[in-house]
XYZ file of C-alpha atoms in Angstrom:
307
model
C -16.319 -170.277 135.432
C -13.957 -167.805 135.493
C -14.495 -164.773 134.022
C -12.682 -161.205 133.591
C -13.995 -157.500 134.107
C -12.706 -154.967 131.770
C -14.680 -152.140 133.209
C -11.252 -150.227 133.964
C -7.798 -150.911 134.990
C -5.933 -152.951 136.759
C -7.791 -156.032 134.728
C -9.229 -158.709 137.210
C -9.631 -162.260 137.179
C -12.468 -163.422 139.507
C -13.727 -167.853 140.397
C -17.113 -167.768 141.117
C -17.846 -170.742 143.711
C -20.803 -171.375 145.526
C -21.122 -168.522 148.352
C -17.460 -167.407 147.500
C -15.658 -165.079 144.946
C -11.950 -165.105 144.654
C -10.225 -162.636 143.011
C -6.243 -161.801 141.517
C -4.781 -159.353 139.961
C -4.114 -160.081 136.112
C -1.554 -156.756 135.543
C 0.336 -158.156 138.785
C 0.806 -161.544 138.203
C 1.848 -161.191 134.613
C 4.557 -158.366 135.400
C 6.057 -160.345 138.648
C 5.830 -164.025 138.083
C 6.932 -166.356 140.734
C 11.323 -166.516 140.915
C 10.649 -170.626 140.096
C 8.132 -171.243 137.803
C 6.266 -174.526 137.985
C 8.293 -175.728 135.771
C 10.955 -176.102 137.571
C 9.714 -177.293 140.527
C 12.140 -180.727 140.480
C 14.681 -177.878 141.238
C 13.930 -176.953 144.733
C 16.126 -178.387 147.201
C 13.919 -180.653 150.161
C 17.249 -179.310 152.529
C 16.147 -176.471 154.670
C 17.443 -173.415 153.230
C 21.243 -172.164 153.388
C 22.195 -169.108 155.977
C 25.490 -167.077 155.844
C 28.379 -169.180 156.930
C 28.457 -166.898 159.958
C 25.529 -167.552 161.047
C 26.017 -171.176 160.122
C 29.473 -172.562 159.800
C 29.556 -174.810 156.611
C 31.777 -178.385 156.526
C 34.521 -177.996 155.085
C 37.543 -180.241 153.955
C 40.739 -178.756 154.610
C 43.883 -179.773 152.313
C 47.326 -180.330 153.882
C 49.548 -176.671 153.295
C 52.828 -175.958 152.913
C 55.438 -176.222 156.303
C 55.252 -171.906 155.833
C 51.236 -171.877 156.364
C 48.890 -173.020 158.724
C 44.877 -172.719 159.560
C 43.358 -170.475 162.336
C 39.475 -170.317 162.688
C 37.365 -167.579 163.373
C 34.939 -169.242 164.987
C 35.369 -172.021 167.697
C 38.063 -174.410 167.159
C 37.628 -175.822 163.784
C 35.110 -173.593 162.113
C 35.521 -170.579 159.095
C 39.226 -171.379 158.293
C 41.796 -168.906 156.892
C 45.153 -169.483 156.151
C 47.799 -167.539 157.519
C 51.390 -167.278 157.976
C 53.010 -170.274 160.725
C 55.554 -167.922 160.884
C 54.251 -164.993 163.058
C 54.325 -164.878 166.868
C 51.355 -165.623 169.074
C 50.854 -162.021 169.693
C 50.764 -161.402 165.616
C 48.413 -164.256 165.176
C 46.363 -163.132 168.368
C 45.812 -159.724 166.615
C 45.621 -160.895 163.053
C 42.722 -162.950 163.902
C 41.091 -160.125 166.104
C 41.095 -158.077 163.124
C 39.669 -161.343 160.805
C 36.938 -161.825 163.113
C 36.172 -158.593 163.133
C 35.182 -158.487 159.832
C 34.507 -161.665 159.046
C 31.233 -160.777 157.130
C 33.876 -159.805 154.459
C 34.965 -163.403 153.657
C 33.722 -165.887 151.972
C 33.192 -169.686 152.256
C 30.575 -170.606 150.206
C 28.514 -168.870 147.453
C 25.423 -167.902 149.318
C 28.232 -165.056 151.341
C 28.957 -163.857 148.130
C 27.384 -159.853 148.508
C 28.945 -158.954 145.212
C 29.584 -155.156 143.817
C 27.264 -152.594 143.402
C 26.170 -152.278 139.947
C 26.623 -148.612 139.778
C 30.020 -149.074 140.536
C 30.839 -152.000 138.236
C 28.595 -154.045 135.400
C 29.843 -155.699 132.816
C 27.991 -155.595 129.719
C 27.846 -157.648 126.705
C 27.721 -155.249 123.375
C 27.076 -157.010 119.983
C 29.596 -156.399 116.638
C 27.091 -154.553 113.925
C 26.116 -157.588 112.020
C 25.617 -160.612 114.416
C 23.117 -163.066 114.532
C 21.877 -164.790 117.313
C 22.313 -168.267 117.303
C 20.027 -170.694 119.569
C 22.642 -174.157 119.950
C 21.074 -177.427 121.203
C 22.669 -178.870 124.334
C 25.121 -181.626 123.910
C 24.998 -184.966 125.305
C 26.059 -186.241 128.607
C 26.326 -189.301 130.345
C 24.187 -189.547 133.618
C 27.580 -189.171 135.241
C 27.921 -185.308 133.866
C 24.294 -185.026 133.700
C 24.778 -185.527 138.206
C 27.616 -182.752 138.025
C 25.188 -180.743 136.063
C 22.445 -180.805 137.917
C 24.309 -180.536 141.255
C 25.948 -177.497 139.726
C 22.356 -176.291 138.605
C 20.763 -176.569 141.929
C 24.142 -174.591 143.809
C 23.791 -171.823 141.378
C 19.940 -171.647 141.934
C 20.040 -171.096 145.729
C 22.469 -168.913 145.779
C 20.201 -166.675 143.581
C 23.120 -166.835 140.624
C 21.082 -168.070 137.607
C 16.853 -167.963 137.144
C 15.458 -170.237 134.483
C 14.776 -168.374 131.530
C 12.961 -169.683 128.119
C 12.795 -167.038 125.373
C 16.504 -166.023 124.904
C 17.344 -165.458 121.480
C 20.922 -166.615 122.489
C 21.864 -170.313 123.677
C 25.004 -171.557 124.350
C 25.786 -175.442 125.592
C 26.678 -176.644 128.512
C 30.120 -178.697 128.450
C 32.150 -180.676 131.667
C 35.750 -181.279 131.420
C 38.169 -182.896 134.028
C 39.431 -180.967 136.748
C 42.637 -181.939 137.053
C 45.494 -181.285 139.262
C 48.697 -183.271 140.296
C 51.174 -185.136 138.098
C 51.293 -189.056 137.929
C 53.583 -191.185 135.692
C 51.198 -193.628 133.622
C 52.239 -196.238 130.766
C 51.256 -195.501 127.790
C 50.682 -197.655 124.643
C 54.321 -198.244 124.671
C 55.084 -199.506 127.434
C 56.349 -196.465 128.056
C 56.656 -194.198 131.395
C 54.762 -190.779 130.589
C 53.896 -188.172 133.382
C 50.012 -187.214 133.586
C 48.028 -184.934 135.572
C 45.639 -186.575 137.407
C 41.566 -185.876 137.511
C 40.238 -184.935 140.559
C 36.572 -184.210 139.694
C 35.034 -182.661 136.980
C 33.758 -178.897 135.865
C 30.701 -177.149 134.139
C 31.638 -175.261 131.872
C 29.752 -172.917 129.173
C 30.705 -173.335 125.481
C 30.258 -169.384 124.950
C 32.354 -169.233 121.595
C 29.376 -168.300 119.415
C 28.463 -165.698 121.668
C 31.917 -163.797 121.858
C 32.425 -164.415 118.419
C 29.867 -161.566 118.317
C 30.551 -159.685 120.988
C 32.218 -156.256 120.713
C 35.752 -156.802 122.198
C 37.000 -154.710 125.259
C 40.541 -153.644 124.929
C 41.246 -152.911 128.614
C 44.497 -153.551 129.265
C 46.363 -156.762 131.350
C 49.475 -156.469 133.462
C 52.700 -157.912 132.072
C 53.378 -160.939 134.313
C 56.982 -160.351 134.023
C 56.544 -156.639 134.815
C 54.222 -157.506 138.119
C 56.955 -159.880 139.274
C 60.090 -156.786 138.850
C 58.241 -154.718 140.921
C 57.440 -157.257 143.143
C 60.832 -158.763 143.942
C 63.057 -157.071 146.652
C 60.164 -156.511 149.069
C 60.575 -157.930 152.777
C 56.609 -159.068 153.221
C 54.118 -160.136 150.762
C 50.577 -160.681 151.595
C 48.322 -162.590 149.318
C 44.835 -162.539 148.753
C 42.521 -165.220 146.863
C 39.342 -163.776 145.532
C 36.630 -166.516 146.299
C 34.728 -166.834 142.444
C 35.781 -163.423 142.377
C 33.959 -163.127 138.740
C 30.578 -163.694 140.767
C 31.077 -160.855 142.160
C 30.417 -158.758 139.234
C 26.689 -157.916 138.650
C 25.652 -158.561 134.318
C 23.850 -155.648 133.199
C 19.805 -156.598 133.602
C 19.039 -155.823 129.561
C 22.306 -158.756 128.658
C 21.245 -161.529 130.994
C 19.413 -163.061 129.060
C 22.678 -163.557 126.270
C 24.390 -165.791 129.083
C 21.599 -168.063 128.638
C 22.776 -171.864 128.630
C 21.065 -174.984 128.173
C 20.898 -178.595 129.723
C 19.134 -181.320 130.834
C 17.226 -179.534 133.006
C 16.089 -176.728 131.275
C 17.688 -173.234 130.283
C 19.416 -171.182 132.500
C 20.734 -167.108 132.603
C 22.997 -165.518 134.779
C 22.829 -162.688 137.164
C 26.441 -162.834 137.600
C 29.212 -162.918 135.125
C 30.529 -166.073 134.736
C 33.429 -167.602 133.320
C 33.495 -168.132 129.565
C 32.674 -164.530 128.084
C 35.630 -163.246 126.181
C 35.573 -159.803 128.138
C 35.278 -160.655 131.844
C 39.052 -160.807 132.872
C 38.563 -157.721 131.117
C 36.001 -156.295 133.115
C 37.390 -157.844 136.283
C 40.552 -156.344 135.627
C 39.464 -152.763 135.276
C 37.119 -153.440 138.363
C 40.036 -153.894 140.612
C 41.652 -151.147 139.521
C 39.035 -148.516 140.177
C 38.726 -150.386 143.251
C 42.862 -150.165 144.131
C 43.901 -147.335 142.195
C 45.662 -145.823 144.945
C 47.909 -148.976 145.902
C 48.563 -150.773 142.785
C 52.429 -150.862 141.393
C 53.148 -149.243 145.018
C 52.366 -151.701 147.595
C 49.602 -153.843 145.463
C 49.482 -156.058 142.149
C 46.842 -157.629 141.030
C 46.481 -160.412 138.571
C 43.928 -163.409 137.060
C 44.840 -166.535 136.754
């Protein structure tokens, strides 16, 4: 039978069996729970543990590019693709690819590759208004197809370490699944008229943070004016475009604020370690971080814009 020994710290739980005795430190067990509790074993993937892309290149679907762009590969003839200009000379392409290969650890092809910005440099805070009241919202009903989309997204974020299970948050927001649209097509409406419509290509998992955002103190960091940015860009001879891969996920959330990002879905409640879309101050935090990093280059040799 188990019994406790209370003579001095740390508390120890002992299990006695014939000719055997097992000990475990209660304080250690309670202060350092397993990263994935038993209740969430349903999310344990049967696939091997993911490795960084530079060690195990992922299989990616390459989309058709316009004529002025082309794919180059940093590993063999078909792995680790990047997009470069098709107007470069053979020597220019070779030199560019050599530079990219030497720095491919800084490029992300999947969420697992995101190393993130150090918290001492940039951290997202969720500061509340003085008269706020925490809100715990119920989960929303999802059809089987949408539930499967949510499950895959949760698994992906868990595997990448971007979210973690939580059960006692004072804030809980619901998950919503919305269509992902791209391109245009023409459909016939009820009046037999041809009208343009965007094509649904998939589904996107979003968190409805409206109640949290209403109670959040707003960050007034200035965002750039697009027209002024385009005016500064006009007349330049060369342009180079860098697209941040899941840029918001590069920025950590302050540990004391992570539980405020808790969301609920059919598979449990989870909180973010990194900054997700949907938080009202996320654009300002991201803009401020980019300005701090590239302050000596912005408005001279580069511009930064979040869509």
